[in-house]
Amino acid sequence: MKDRLIYLDHAATTPVKPEVLEAMLPYFSQKFGNASSIYSLGRESKKAIEEARDRTAAAIGAQSKEIFFTGSGTEADNWAIKGVAYANRKKGNHIITTAIEHHAILHTCQYLESDGFEVTYLPVDGNGLVTPDTVRAAIKPNTILITIMFANNEIGTIQPISEIGKIAKEKGVYFHTDAVQAVGNVKINVDDMNIDLLSLSAHKFYGPKGIGALYIRKGTKITSFLHGGAQERGRRASTENVAAVVGLGKAIELASQNVDEYNKKLLALRDHAIEEIQKNIPFVRLNGDRTSRLPGNVNFSFEFIEGESLLLMLDMKGIAASSGSACTSGSLDPSHVLLAIGLPHEIAHGSLRLTFGEENTREELDYLLDTLPAIVQRLREMSPLYQVAAR
């Protein structure tokens, strides 16, 4: 098994599916037209973009004219929050979010605080859940936006989005959700869930990197994020990345068609991994809600070890995993998500995130489960604190 890479970091990124790549390839060469051009080559690109828009809208229960393509999920998050904030500043300046959001949300909110906006960062419980009552209690007369992620990228906890959306609608407050980790893994309907804005990113569901989308409910008051040309109906300037848009459209279509079968497989891998790790390795904590979590997410903290050392030793065994968000892998600070759910620094540093994908097999998982206990034990033998605790 060591002779090939076992990839268990699908929350960081996924490989492009062959069908997606096949759909994209013509738009790099034969069908290279600028979608803003009026001659046939340009019209062909424009048609491909609109077909991808239709597929994206269908996947989340939206209308095609409510989908706007972006360069990434991060751009979509920035546009949603800054766009609503500045467009509604005369109405109010208060934004509600949570302490465990992706940094694309947190840093955007912090930027707005420096420009006079007020932000409430709601706490979560030990499983990473925010309660609808907590959201309701935080709403003030000057609240203009609630932005709460659909599913957490580190611990996999899925928030009560429908309940929060209902509260936002009752209070007349816009509701945005960062659904980058959820799309392709969870069934979403923006109308049923009362979502006004939703961010997604293709490379999380077997599409290409460098392309995302923002759903904006019709009638939402929001400013443009990029200024220049008239692309995306004048809302997002920049020559369209036609090949990437086509890839997103194909990938989200495939993900939507196969979500039940996909989840069934991931749930089996996830639950087996959780049960075996808890059974065979002492001094471990499962992070995130046991049931309200993404089907392919496993996150454990191992006491008396450093997560970075664990990842390096797993890599030597041919296993690619992570300790949290890929966007903060260069940071020496412990995960803000793990700190927010109550873990002390020393335990938060010893975390391991395993995120499964459709190509993973039970054989690969068994290899991980056979390999992991010995690695953890070897690292713990270097810790004097473990020697005391193990007596």
mmCIF file of C-alpha atoms in Angstrom:
data_model
loop_
_atom_site.group_PDB
_atom_site.id
_atom_site.type_symbol
_atom_site.label_atom_id
_atom_site.label_comp_id
_atom_site.label_asym_id
_atom_site.label_seq_id
_atom_site.Cartn_x
_atom_site.Cartn_y
_atom_site.Cartn_z
ATOM 1 C CA MET A 1 0.000 0.000 0.000
ATOM 2 C CA LYS A 2 2.969 2.318 0.604
ATOM 3 C CA ASP A 3 3.843 2.258 -3.074
ATOM 4 C CA ARG A 4 0.987 4.653 -3.883
ATOM 5 C CA LEU A 5 -0.345 7.812 -2.298
ATOM 6 C CA ILE A 6 -3.449 7.441 -0.153
ATOM 7 C CA TYR A 7 -5.118 10.835 -0.398
ATOM 8 C CA LEU A 8 -7.288 11.694 2.617
ATOM 9 C CA ASP A 9 -7.462 15.479 2.330
ATOM 10 C CA HIS A 10 -10.451 16.126 0.085
ATOM 11 C CA ALA A 11 -11.551 19.112 2.184
ATOM 12 C CA ALA A 12 -8.397 20.865 0.985
ATOM 13 C CA THR A 13 -8.978 20.079 -2.677
ATOM 14 C CA THR A 14 -10.149 17.303 -4.976
ATOM 15 C CA PRO A 15 -8.766 15.965 -8.264
ATOM 16 C CA VAL A 16 -10.509 17.062 -11.447
ATOM 17 C CA LYS A 17 -12.755 14.297 -12.724
ATOM 18 C CA PRO A 18 -11.953 12.972 -16.215
ATOM 19 C CA GLU A 19 -15.427 13.936 -17.453
ATOM 20 C CA VAL A 20 -14.889 17.480 -16.172
ATOM 21 C CA LEU A 21 -11.498 17.794 -17.829
ATOM 22 C CA GLU A 22 -12.915 16.433 -21.085
ATOM 23 C CA ALA A 23 -15.660 19.067 -21.034
ATOM 24 C CA MET A 24 -13.116 21.837 -20.390
ATOM 25 C CA LEU A 25 -10.426 20.975 -22.943
ATOM 26 C CA PRO A 26 -12.066 22.391 -26.110
ATOM 27 C CA TYR A 27 -12.304 25.826 -24.494
ATOM 28 C CA PHE A 28 -8.532 26.089 -24.222
ATOM 29 C CA SER A 29 -8.004 25.688 -27.974
ATOM 30 C CA GLN A 30 -10.741 25.180 -30.579
ATOM 31 C CA LYS A 31 -13.444 27.109 -28.681
ATOM 32 C CA PHE A 32 -11.249 29.878 -27.313
ATOM 33 C CA GLY A 33 -13.521 32.830 -28.100
ATOM 34 C CA ASN A 34 -14.107 35.747 -25.747
ATOM 35 C CA ALA A 35 -17.673 35.400 -24.467
ATOM 36 C CA SER A 36 -18.232 39.142 -24.920
ATOM 37 C CA SER A 37 -17.558 38.991 -28.661
ATOM 38 C CA ILE A 38 -20.596 38.994 -30.951
ATOM 39 C CA TYR A 39 -19.252 36.700 -33.691
ATOM 40 C CA SER A 40 -19.930 32.958 -33.626
ATOM 41 C CA LEU A 41 -16.766 31.955 -31.733
ATOM 42 C CA GLY A 42 -17.679 34.351 -28.934
ATOM 43 C CA ARG A 43 -21.326 33.328 -28.940
ATOM 44 C CA GLU A 44 -20.246 29.720 -28.528
ATOM 45 C CA SER A 45 -18.342 30.610 -25.358
ATOM 46 C CA LYS A 46 -21.260 32.671 -24.092
ATOM 47 C CA LYS A 47 -23.609 29.734 -24.603
ATOM 48 C CA ALA A 48 -21.276 27.430 -22.674
ATOM 49 C CA ILE A 49 -21.207 29.867 -19.750
ATOM 50 C CA GLU A 50 -24.989 30.089 -19.640
ATOM 51 C CA GLU A 51 -25.312 26.304 -19.709
ATOM 52 C CA ALA A 52 -22.928 26.096 -16.750
ATOM 53 C CA ARG A 53 -24.961 28.784 -14.992
ATOM 54 C CA ASP A 54 -28.121 26.723 -15.492
ATOM 55 C CA ARG A 55 -26.438 23.632 -14.035
ATOM 56 C CA THR A 56 -25.147 25.551 -11.032
ATOM 57 C CA ALA A 57 -28.542 27.075 -10.331
ATOM 58 C CA ALA A 58 -30.282 23.705 -10.606
ATOM 59 C CA ALA A 59 -27.896 22.168 -8.071
ATOM 60 C CA ILE A 60 -28.971 24.576 -5.302
ATOM 61 C CA GLY A 61 -32.560 25.286 -6.311
ATOM 62 C CA ALA A 62 -31.863 28.792 -7.607
ATOM 63 C CA GLN A 63 -32.714 30.707 -10.764
ATOM 64 C CA SER A 64 -29.985 30.968 -13.410
ATOM 65 C CA LYS A 65 -29.975 34.774 -13.282
ATOM 66 C CA GLU A 66 -29.112 34.561 -9.574
ATOM 67 C CA ILE A 67 -25.758 32.820 -10.219
ATOM 68 C CA PHE A 68 -22.592 34.892 -10.679
ATOM 69 C CA PHE A 69 -19.230 33.285 -11.394
ATOM 70 C CA THR A 70 -16.195 34.364 -9.384
ATOM 71 C CA GLY A 71 -12.501 33.519 -9.260
ATOM 72 C CA SER A 72 -12.842 31.480 -6.054
ATOM 73 C CA GLY A 73 -14.906 30.766 -2.983
ATOM 74 C CA THR A 74 -12.879 33.405 -1.143
ATOM 75 C CA GLU A 75 -13.867 36.036 -3.693
ATOM 76 C CA ALA A 76 -17.500 34.983 -3.384
ATOM 77 C CA ASP A 77 -17.322 35.367 0.400
ATOM 78 C CA ASN A 78 -15.686 38.786 0.118
ATOM 79 C CA TRP A 79 -18.252 39.963 -2.411
ATOM 80 C CA ALA A 80 -21.217 38.745 -0.379
ATOM 81 C CA ILE A 81 -20.119 40.392 2.860
ATOM 82 C CA LYS A 82 -18.591 43.629 1.576
ATOM 83 C CA GLY A 83 -21.217 44.001 -1.122
ATOM 84 C CA VAL A 84 -24.153 43.764 1.290
ATOM 85 C CA ALA A 85 -22.393 45.816 3.956
ATOM 86 C CA TYR A 86 -21.647 48.803 1.725
ATOM 87 C CA ALA A 87 -24.950 48.668 -0.158
ATOM 88 C CA ASN A 88 -26.946 48.710 3.090
ATOM 89 C CA ARG A 89 -24.785 51.001 5.206
ATOM 90 C CA LYS A 90 -27.501 53.639 5.509
ATOM 91 C CA LYS A 91 -29.820 50.999 6.968
ATOM 92 C CA GLY A 92 -27.332 49.655 9.510
ATOM 93 C CA ASN A 93 -23.766 48.585 10.173
ATOM 94 C CA HIS A 94 -24.073 45.396 12.242
ATOM 95 C CA ILE A 95 -23.009 41.957 10.988
ATOM 96 C CA ILE A 96 -23.405 38.620 12.756
ATOM 97 C CA THR A 97 -21.066 35.675 12.195
ATOM 98 C CA THR A 98 -19.486 32.871 14.255
ATOM 99 C CA ALA A 99 -16.098 32.296 15.820
ATOM 100 C CA ILE A 100 -15.389 29.234 13.654
ATOM 101 C CA GLU A 101 -15.805 30.676 10.165
ATOM 102 C CA HIS A 102 -13.221 30.254 7.428
ATOM 103 C CA HIS A 103 -10.706 33.083 7.356
ATOM 104 C CA ALA A 104 -12.255 34.313 4.116
ATOM 105 C CA ILE A 105 -15.185 35.337 6.325
ATOM 106 C CA LEU A 106 -13.358 36.302 9.511
ATOM 107 C CA HIS A 107 -10.734 38.486 7.851
ATOM 108 C CA THR A 108 -13.363 40.179 5.700
ATOM 109 C CA CYS A 109 -15.407 40.982 8.790
ATOM 110 C CA GLN A 110 -12.300 42.270 10.556
ATOM 111 C CA TYR A 111 -11.596 44.512 7.570
ATOM 112 C CA LEU A 112 -15.112 45.936 7.795
ATOM 113 C CA GLU A 113 -14.637 46.575 11.518
ATOM 114 C CA SER A 114 -11.718 48.825 10.603
ATOM 115 C CA ASP A 115 -14.116 50.760 8.380
ATOM 116 C CA GLY A 116 -16.704 51.433 11.074
ATOM 117 C CA PHE A 117 -18.846 48.301 10.938
ATOM 118 C CA GLU A 118 -19.803 46.357 14.051
ATOM 119 C CA VAL A 119 -19.400 42.580 14.020
ATOM 120 C CA THR A 120 -20.702 40.046 16.532
ATOM 121 C CA TYR A 121 -18.749 36.769 16.600
ATOM 122 C CA LEU A 122 -21.107 34.185 18.057
ATOM 123 C CA PRO A 123 -19.707 31.391 20.237
ATOM 124 C CA VAL A 124 -20.328 27.721 19.458
ATOM 125 C CA ASP A 125 -20.762 24.744 21.741
ATOM 126 C CA GLY A 126 -18.274 21.941 22.253
ATOM 127 C CA ASN A 127 -19.385 20.293 19.004
ATOM 128 C CA GLY A 128 -19.020 23.461 16.958
ATOM 129 C CA LEU A 129 -22.749 24.216 16.703
ATOM 130 C CA VAL A 130 -24.338 27.638 16.989
ATOM 131 C CA THR A 131 -27.922 27.577 18.210
ATOM 132 C CA PRO A 132 -30.686 29.436 16.367
ATOM 133 C CA ASP A 133 -31.667 31.099 19.658
ATOM 134 C CA THR A 134 -28.161 32.523 19.961
ATOM 135 C CA VAL A 135 -28.484 33.983 16.466
ATOM 136 C CA ARG A 136 -31.901 35.440 17.228
ATOM 137 C CA ALA A 137 -30.672 37.062 20.434
ATOM 138 C CA ALA A 138 -27.785 38.737 18.603
ATOM 139 C CA ILE A 139 -29.981 40.544 16.060
ATOM 140 C CA LYS A 140 -30.294 44.292 16.652
ATOM 141 C CA PRO A 141 -32.193 47.072 14.870
ATOM 142 C CA ASN A 142 -29.051 47.918 12.874
ATOM 143 C CA THR A 143 -28.249 44.310 11.835
ATOM 144 C CA ILE A 144 -27.954 44.039 8.058
ATOM 145 C CA LEU A 145 -26.297 40.651 7.496
ATOM 146 C CA ILE A 146 -25.939 37.234 9.083
ATOM 147 C CA THR A 147 -23.112 35.131 7.617
ATOM 148 C CA ILE A 148 -22.749 31.597 8.977
ATOM 149 C CA MET A 149 -20.977 28.744 7.226
ATOM 150 C CA PHE A 150 -23.019 25.742 6.118
ATOM 151 C CA ALA A 151 -20.442 23.171 7.214
ATOM 152 C CA ASN A 152 -17.113 23.694 8.932
ATOM 153 C CA ASN A 153 -14.033 22.944 6.868
ATOM 154 C CA GLU A 154 -12.041 21.566 9.811
ATOM 155 C CA ILE A 155 -14.384 19.651 12.097
ATOM 156 C CA GLY A 156 -17.189 19.000 9.598
ATOM 157 C CA THR A 157 -20.043 20.259 11.787
ATOM 158 C CA ILE A 158 -23.160 21.172 9.795
ATOM 159 C CA GLN A 159 -25.022 24.192 11.138
ATOM 160 C CA PRO A 160 -28.845 24.463 11.466
ATOM 161 C CA ILE A 161 -29.014 26.533 8.307
ATOM 162 C CA SER A 162 -32.751 26.252 7.672
ATOM 163 C CA GLU A 163 -33.605 27.448 11.166
ATOM 164 C CA ILE A 164 -31.167 30.341 10.952
ATOM 165 C CA GLY A 165 -32.477 31.276 7.505
ATOM 166 C CA LYS A 166 -36.022 31.351 8.853
ATOM 167 C CA ILE A 167 -35.010 33.705 11.661
ATOM 168 C CA ALA A 168 -33.153 35.996 9.251
ATOM 169 C CA LYS A 169 -36.187 36.177 6.973
ATOM 170 C CA GLU A 170 -38.521 36.946 9.897
ATOM 171 C CA LYS A 171 -36.240 39.778 11.009
ATOM 172 C CA GLY A 172 -35.673 41.179 7.527
ATOM 173 C CA VAL A 173 -31.914 40.530 7.644
ATOM 174 C CA TYR A 174 -29.910 39.189 4.704
ATOM 175 C CA PHE A 175 -28.520 35.686 5.257
ATOM 176 C CA HIS A 176 -25.296 34.502 3.613
ATOM 177 C CA THR A 177 -23.754 31.063 3.987
ATOM 178 C CA ASP A 178 -20.271 29.944 3.009
ATOM 179 C CA ALA A 179 -21.208 26.570 1.501
ATOM 180 C CA VAL A 180 -17.787 25.809 0.012
ATOM 181 C CA GLN A 181 -17.520 22.554 1.985
ATOM 182 C CA ALA A 182 -21.201 21.676 1.707
ATOM 183 C CA VAL A 183 -21.910 21.828 -2.033
ATOM 184 C CA GLY A 184 -21.483 18.351 -3.465
ATOM 185 C CA ASN A 185 -21.771 16.788 0.001
ATOM 186 C CA VAL A 186 -25.129 18.063 1.255
ATOM 187 C CA LYS A 187 -28.441 18.638 -0.512
ATOM 188 C CA ILE A 188 -29.154 22.371 -0.653
ATOM 189 C CA ASN A 189 -32.214 24.350 -1.684
ATOM 190 C CA VAL A 190 -31.790 28.087 -1.202
ATOM 191 C CA ASP A 191 -35.537 28.767 -1.217
ATOM 192 C CA ASP A 192 -36.443 26.096 1.310
ATOM 193 C CA MET A 193 -33.574 27.210 3.542
ATOM 194 C CA ASN A 194 -34.230 30.964 3.155
ATOM 195 C CA ILE A 195 -30.660 31.622 1.987
ATOM 196 C CA ASP A 196 -30.109 35.006 0.317
ATOM 197 C CA LEU A 197 -26.455 34.563 -0.665
ATOM 198 C CA LEU A 198 -24.357 31.399 -1.000
ATOM 199 C CA SER A 199 -20.673 30.910 -1.849
ATOM 200 C CA LEU A 200 -19.225 27.812 -3.531
ATOM 201 C CA SER A 201 -15.940 26.679 -5.070
ATOM 202 C CA ALA A 202 -15.480 24.115 -7.851
ATOM 203 C CA HIS A 203 -12.273 22.484 -6.624
ATOM 204 C CA LYS A 204 -14.062 21.100 -3.569
ATOM 205 C CA PHE A 205 -16.309 18.877 -5.720
ATOM 206 C CA TYR A 206 -13.945 17.535 -8.405
ATOM 207 C CA GLY A 207 -13.880 20.684 -10.519
ATOM 208 C CA PRO A 208 -10.961 22.981 -11.393
ATOM 209 C CA LYS A 209 -9.265 25.457 -9.078
ATOM 210 C CA GLY A 210 -9.639 29.172 -9.658
ATOM 211 C CA ILE A 211 -13.397 29.246 -10.206
ATOM 212 C CA GLY A 212 -16.282 29.751 -7.799
ATOM 213 C CA ALA A 213 -19.734 31.228 -7.752
ATOM 214 C CA LEU A 214 -21.938 33.452 -5.653
ATOM 215 C CA TYR A 215 -25.687 32.962 -5.516
ATOM 216 C CA ILE A 216 -27.454 36.288 -4.985
ATOM 217 C CA ARG A 217 -31.200 36.123 -4.426
ATOM 218 C CA LYS A 218 -33.140 38.370 -6.772
ATOM 219 C CA GLY A 219 -33.800 41.709 -5.086
ATOM 220 C CA THR A 220 -30.802 41.562 -2.745
ATOM 221 C CA LYS A 221 -29.220 44.980 -2.349
ATOM 222 C CA ILE A 222 -25.513 44.476 -3.034
ATOM 223 C CA THR A 223 -22.711 46.453 -4.643
ATOM 224 C CA SER A 224 -20.379 45.102 -7.328
ATOM 225 C CA PHE A 225 -17.028 43.749 -6.175
ATOM 226 C CA LEU A 226 -14.895 44.093 -9.319
ATOM 227 C CA HIS A 227 -15.326 47.122 -11.556
ATOM 228 C CA GLY A 228 -14.477 47.324 -15.231
ATOM 229 C CA GLY A 229 -16.352 45.655 -18.053
ATOM 230 C CA ALA A 230 -19.958 44.550 -18.263
ATOM 231 C CA GLN A 231 -19.401 40.826 -17.685
ATOM 232 C CA GLU A 232 -21.778 38.875 -15.428
ATOM 233 C CA ARG A 233 -24.567 41.295 -16.270
ATOM 234 C CA GLY A 234 -22.503 44.216 -15.062
ATOM 235 C CA ARG A 235 -22.023 42.778 -11.562
ATOM 236 C CA ARG A 236 -18.543 41.234 -11.805
ATOM 237 C CA ALA A 237 -16.087 42.675 -14.320
ATOM 238 C CA SER A 238 -13.352 40.502 -15.890
ATOM 239 C CA THR A 239 -13.077 38.417 -19.039
ATOM 240 C CA GLU A 240 -14.693 35.092 -18.239
ATOM 241 C CA ASN A 241 -12.570 32.001 -17.665
ATOM 242 C CA VAL A 242 -14.765 29.950 -19.978
ATOM 243 C CA ALA A 243 -12.983 26.620 -19.542
ATOM 244 C CA ALA A 244 -13.129 26.870 -15.751
ATOM 245 C CA VAL A 245 -16.791 27.913 -15.802
ATOM 246 C CA VAL A 246 -17.585 24.908 -17.986
ATOM 247 C CA GLY A 247 -15.661 22.703 -15.552
ATOM 248 C CA LEU A 248 -17.625 24.040 -12.590
ATOM 249 C CA GLY A 249 -20.899 23.443 -14.390
ATOM 250 C CA LYS A 250 -20.012 19.860 -15.284
ATOM 251 C CA ALA A 251 -18.633 19.074 -11.828
ATOM 252 C CA ILE A 252 -21.642 20.416 -9.941
ATOM 253 C CA GLU A 253 -23.998 18.547 -12.258
ATOM 254 C CA LEU A 254 -22.185 15.264 -11.584
ATOM 255 C CA ALA A 255 -22.059 15.944 -7.852
ATOM 256 C CA SER A 256 -25.783 16.659 -7.705
ATOM 257 C CA GLN A 257 -26.660 13.489 -9.605
ATOM 258 C CA ASN A 258 -24.592 11.217 -7.361
ATOM 259 C CA VAL A 259 -24.909 12.831 -3.910
ATOM 260 C CA ASP A 260 -26.898 10.022 -2.239
ATOM 261 C CA GLU A 261 -24.649 7.228 -3.476
ATOM 262 C CA TYR A 262 -21.550 9.314 -2.733
ATOM 263 C CA ASN A 263 -22.668 10.053 0.823
ATOM 264 C CA LYS A 264 -23.507 6.426 1.538
ATOM 265 C CA LYS A 265 -19.944 5.418 0.745
ATOM 266 C CA LEU A 266 -18.374 8.289 2.676
ATOM 267 C CA LEU A 267 -20.541 7.693 5.739
ATOM 268 C CA ALA A 268 -19.395 4.073 5.886
ATOM 269 C CA LEU A 269 -15.730 5.104 5.735
ATOM 270 C CA ARG A 270 -16.210 7.958 8.204
ATOM 271 C CA ASP A 271 -18.036 5.953 10.837
ATOM 272 C CA HIS A 272 -15.654 3.016 10.625
ATOM 273 C CA ALA A 273 -12.669 5.341 11.033
ATOM 274 C CA ILE A 274 -14.200 7.048 14.071
ATOM 275 C CA GLU A 275 -15.104 3.780 15.774
ATOM 276 C CA GLU A 276 -11.711 2.154 15.198
ATOM 277 C CA ILE A 277 -9.641 5.164 16.242
ATOM 278 C CA GLN A 278 -11.646 5.620 19.434
ATOM 279 C CA LYS A 279 -11.348 1.919 20.182
ATOM 280 C CA ASN A 280 -7.645 1.465 19.510
ATOM 281 C CA ILE A 281 -5.970 4.740 20.521
ATOM 282 C CA PRO A 282 -6.257 6.164 24.059
ATOM 283 C CA PHE A 283 -6.315 9.864 24.961
ATOM 284 C CA VAL A 284 -8.187 10.973 21.840
ATOM 285 C CA ARG A 285 -11.069 13.383 21.315
ATOM 286 C CA LEU A 286 -13.420 13.482 18.345
ATOM 287 C CA ASN A 287 -13.871 17.089 17.244
ATOM 288 C CA GLY A 288 -17.182 18.167 15.757
ATOM 289 C CA ASP A 289 -20.709 16.869 16.111
ATOM 290 C CA ARG A 290 -20.957 13.076 15.875
ATOM 291 C CA THR A 291 -24.029 13.050 13.636
ATOM 292 C CA SER A 292 -24.535 16.577 12.262
ATOM 293 C CA ARG A 293 -21.282 16.508 10.301
ATOM 294 C CA LEU A 294 -20.092 16.159 6.750
ATOM 295 C CA PRO A 295 -20.226 12.536 5.572
ATOM 296 C CA GLY A 296 -16.527 12.358 4.748
ATOM 297 C CA ASN A 297 -15.035 14.287 7.683
ATOM 298 C CA VAL A 298 -13.093 12.832 10.617
ATOM 299 C CA ASN A 299 -11.238 15.143 13.009
ATOM 300 C CA PHE A 300 -9.430 13.904 16.117
ATOM 301 C CA SER A 301 -7.143 15.513 18.645
ATOM 302 C CA PHE A 302 -4.462 13.244 20.074
ATOM 303 C CA GLU A 303 -3.032 14.253 23.414
ATOM 304 C CA PHE A 304 0.733 14.400 23.999
ATOM 305 C CA ILE A 305 1.755 14.794 20.328
ATOM 306 C CA GLU A 306 2.297 17.535 17.752
ATOM 307 C CA GLY A 307 0.054 17.380 14.705
ATOM 308 C CA GLU A 308 2.824 18.430 12.323
ATOM 309 C CA SER A 309 4.992 15.483 13.342
ATOM 310 C CA LEU A 310 2.027 13.166 12.910
ATOM 311 C CA LEU A 311 1.388 14.450 9.378
ATOM 312 C CA LEU A 312 5.037 14.036 8.387
ATOM 313 C CA MET A 313 5.158 10.461 9.644
ATOM 314 C CA LEU A 314 1.907 9.623 7.872
ATOM 315 C CA ASP A 315 3.365 11.109 4.710
ATOM 316 C CA MET A 316 6.375 8.808 5.048
ATOM 317 C CA LYS A 317 3.878 5.935 5.032
ATOM 318 C CA GLY A 318 2.229 7.231 1.863
ATOM 319 C CA ILE A 319 -0.784 8.872 3.535
ATOM 320 C CA ALA A 320 -1.732 12.493 2.808
ATOM 321 C CA ALA A 321 -3.844 14.110 5.526
ATOM 322 C CA SER A 322 -3.991 17.463 7.312
ATOM 323 C CA SER A 323 -4.329 19.032 10.722
ATOM 324 C CA GLY A 324 -6.960 21.555 9.642
ATOM 325 C CA SER A 325 -7.527 24.184 6.989
ATOM 326 C CA ALA A 326 -5.085 24.102 4.081
ATOM 327 C CA CYS A 327 -5.276 27.907 3.972
ATOM 328 C CA THR A 328 -3.521 28.159 7.362
ATOM 329 C CA SER A 329 -1.049 25.278 7.014
ATOM 330 C CA GLY A 330 1.896 27.678 7.245
ATOM 331 C CA SER A 331 0.780 29.050 10.618
ATOM 332 C CA LEU A 332 2.260 27.871 13.914
ATOM 333 C CA ASP A 333 -0.835 28.962 15.825
ATOM 334 C CA PRO A 334 -3.371 26.324 16.875
ATOM 335 C CA SER A 335 -6.637 26.139 14.974
ATOM 336 C CA HIS A 336 -9.061 28.923 15.879
ATOM 337 C CA VAL A 337 -11.862 26.406 15.322
ATOM 338 C CA LEU A 338 -10.504 23.960 17.895
ATOM 339 C CA LEU A 339 -9.887 26.745 20.393
ATOM 340 C CA ALA A 340 -13.444 27.984 19.868
ATOM 341 C CA ILE A 341 -14.914 24.576 20.790
ATOM 342 C CA GLY A 342 -12.968 24.607 24.037
ATOM 343 C CA LEU A 343 -9.748 22.718 23.394
ATOM 344 C CA PRO A 344 -6.630 23.929 25.214
ATOM 345 C CA HIS A 345 -3.667 24.936 23.068
ATOM 346 C CA GLU A 346 -1.624 21.812 23.748
ATOM 347 C CA ILE A 347 -4.417 19.473 22.644
ATOM 348 C CA ALA A 348 -5.463 21.619 19.689
ATOM 349 C CA HIS A 349 -1.902 21.312 18.364
ATOM 350 C CA GLY A 350 -2.284 17.535 18.138
ATOM 351 C CA SER A 351 -5.142 17.405 15.656
ATOM 352 C CA LEU A 352 -5.629 15.239 12.577
ATOM 353 C CA ARG A 353 -8.224 15.822 9.860
ATOM 354 C CA LEU A 354 -9.119 12.986 7.505
ATOM 355 C CA THR A 355 -11.499 13.832 4.666
ATOM 356 C CA PHE A 356 -12.554 11.050 2.325
ATOM 357 C CA GLY A 357 -13.446 11.139 -1.362
ATOM 358 C CA GLU A 358 -15.085 8.874 -3.880
ATOM 359 C CA GLU A 359 -11.833 7.202 -4.933
ATOM 360 C CA ASN A 360 -10.959 6.066 -1.387
ATOM 361 C CA THR A 361 -11.426 2.387 -0.571
ATOM 362 C CA ARG A 362 -11.928 0.321 2.564
ATOM 363 C CA GLU A 363 -8.516 -1.223 1.897
ATOM 364 C CA GLU A 364 -6.921 2.235 2.082
ATOM 365 C CA LEU A 365 -8.763 3.019 5.285
ATOM 366 C CA ASP A 366 -7.682 -0.255 6.862
ATOM 367 C CA TYR A 367 -4.079 0.565 5.990
ATOM 368 C CA LEU A 368 -4.440 3.925 7.738
ATOM 369 C CA LEU A 369 -6.040 2.305 10.784
ATOM 370 C CA ASP A 370 -3.225 -0.258 10.951
ATOM 371 C CA THR A 371 -0.567 2.444 10.597
ATOM 372 C CA LEU A 372 -1.882 5.258 12.792
ATOM 373 C CA PRO A 373 -1.725 3.677 16.288
ATOM 374 C CA ALA A 374 1.966 2.854 16.001
ATOM 375 C CA ILE A 375 2.811 6.357 14.798
ATOM 376 C CA VAL A 376 0.863 7.958 17.628
ATOM 377 C CA GLN A 377 2.523 5.664 20.162
ATOM 378 C CA ARG A 378 5.992 6.403 18.798
ATOM 379 C CA LEU A 379 5.425 10.151 19.063
ATOM 380 C CA ARG A 380 3.974 9.851 22.564
ATOM 381 C CA GLU A 381 7.010 7.948 23.781
ATOM 382 C CA MET A 382 8.945 11.179 23.275
ATOM 383 C CA SER A 383 6.609 13.048 25.665
ATOM 384 C CA PRO A 384 7.332 13.051 29.410
ATOM 385 C CA LEU A 385 3.720 14.116 30.008
ATOM 386 C CA TYR A 386 2.506 10.961 28.337
ATOM 387 C CA GLN A 387 4.797 8.831 30.455
ATOM 388 C CA VAL A 388 3.098 10.237 33.548
ATOM 389 C CA ALA A 389 -0.441 9.920 32.153
ATOM 390 C CA ALA A 390 0.089 6.340 30.953
ATOM 391 C CA ARG A 391 1.157 5.015 34.372
#
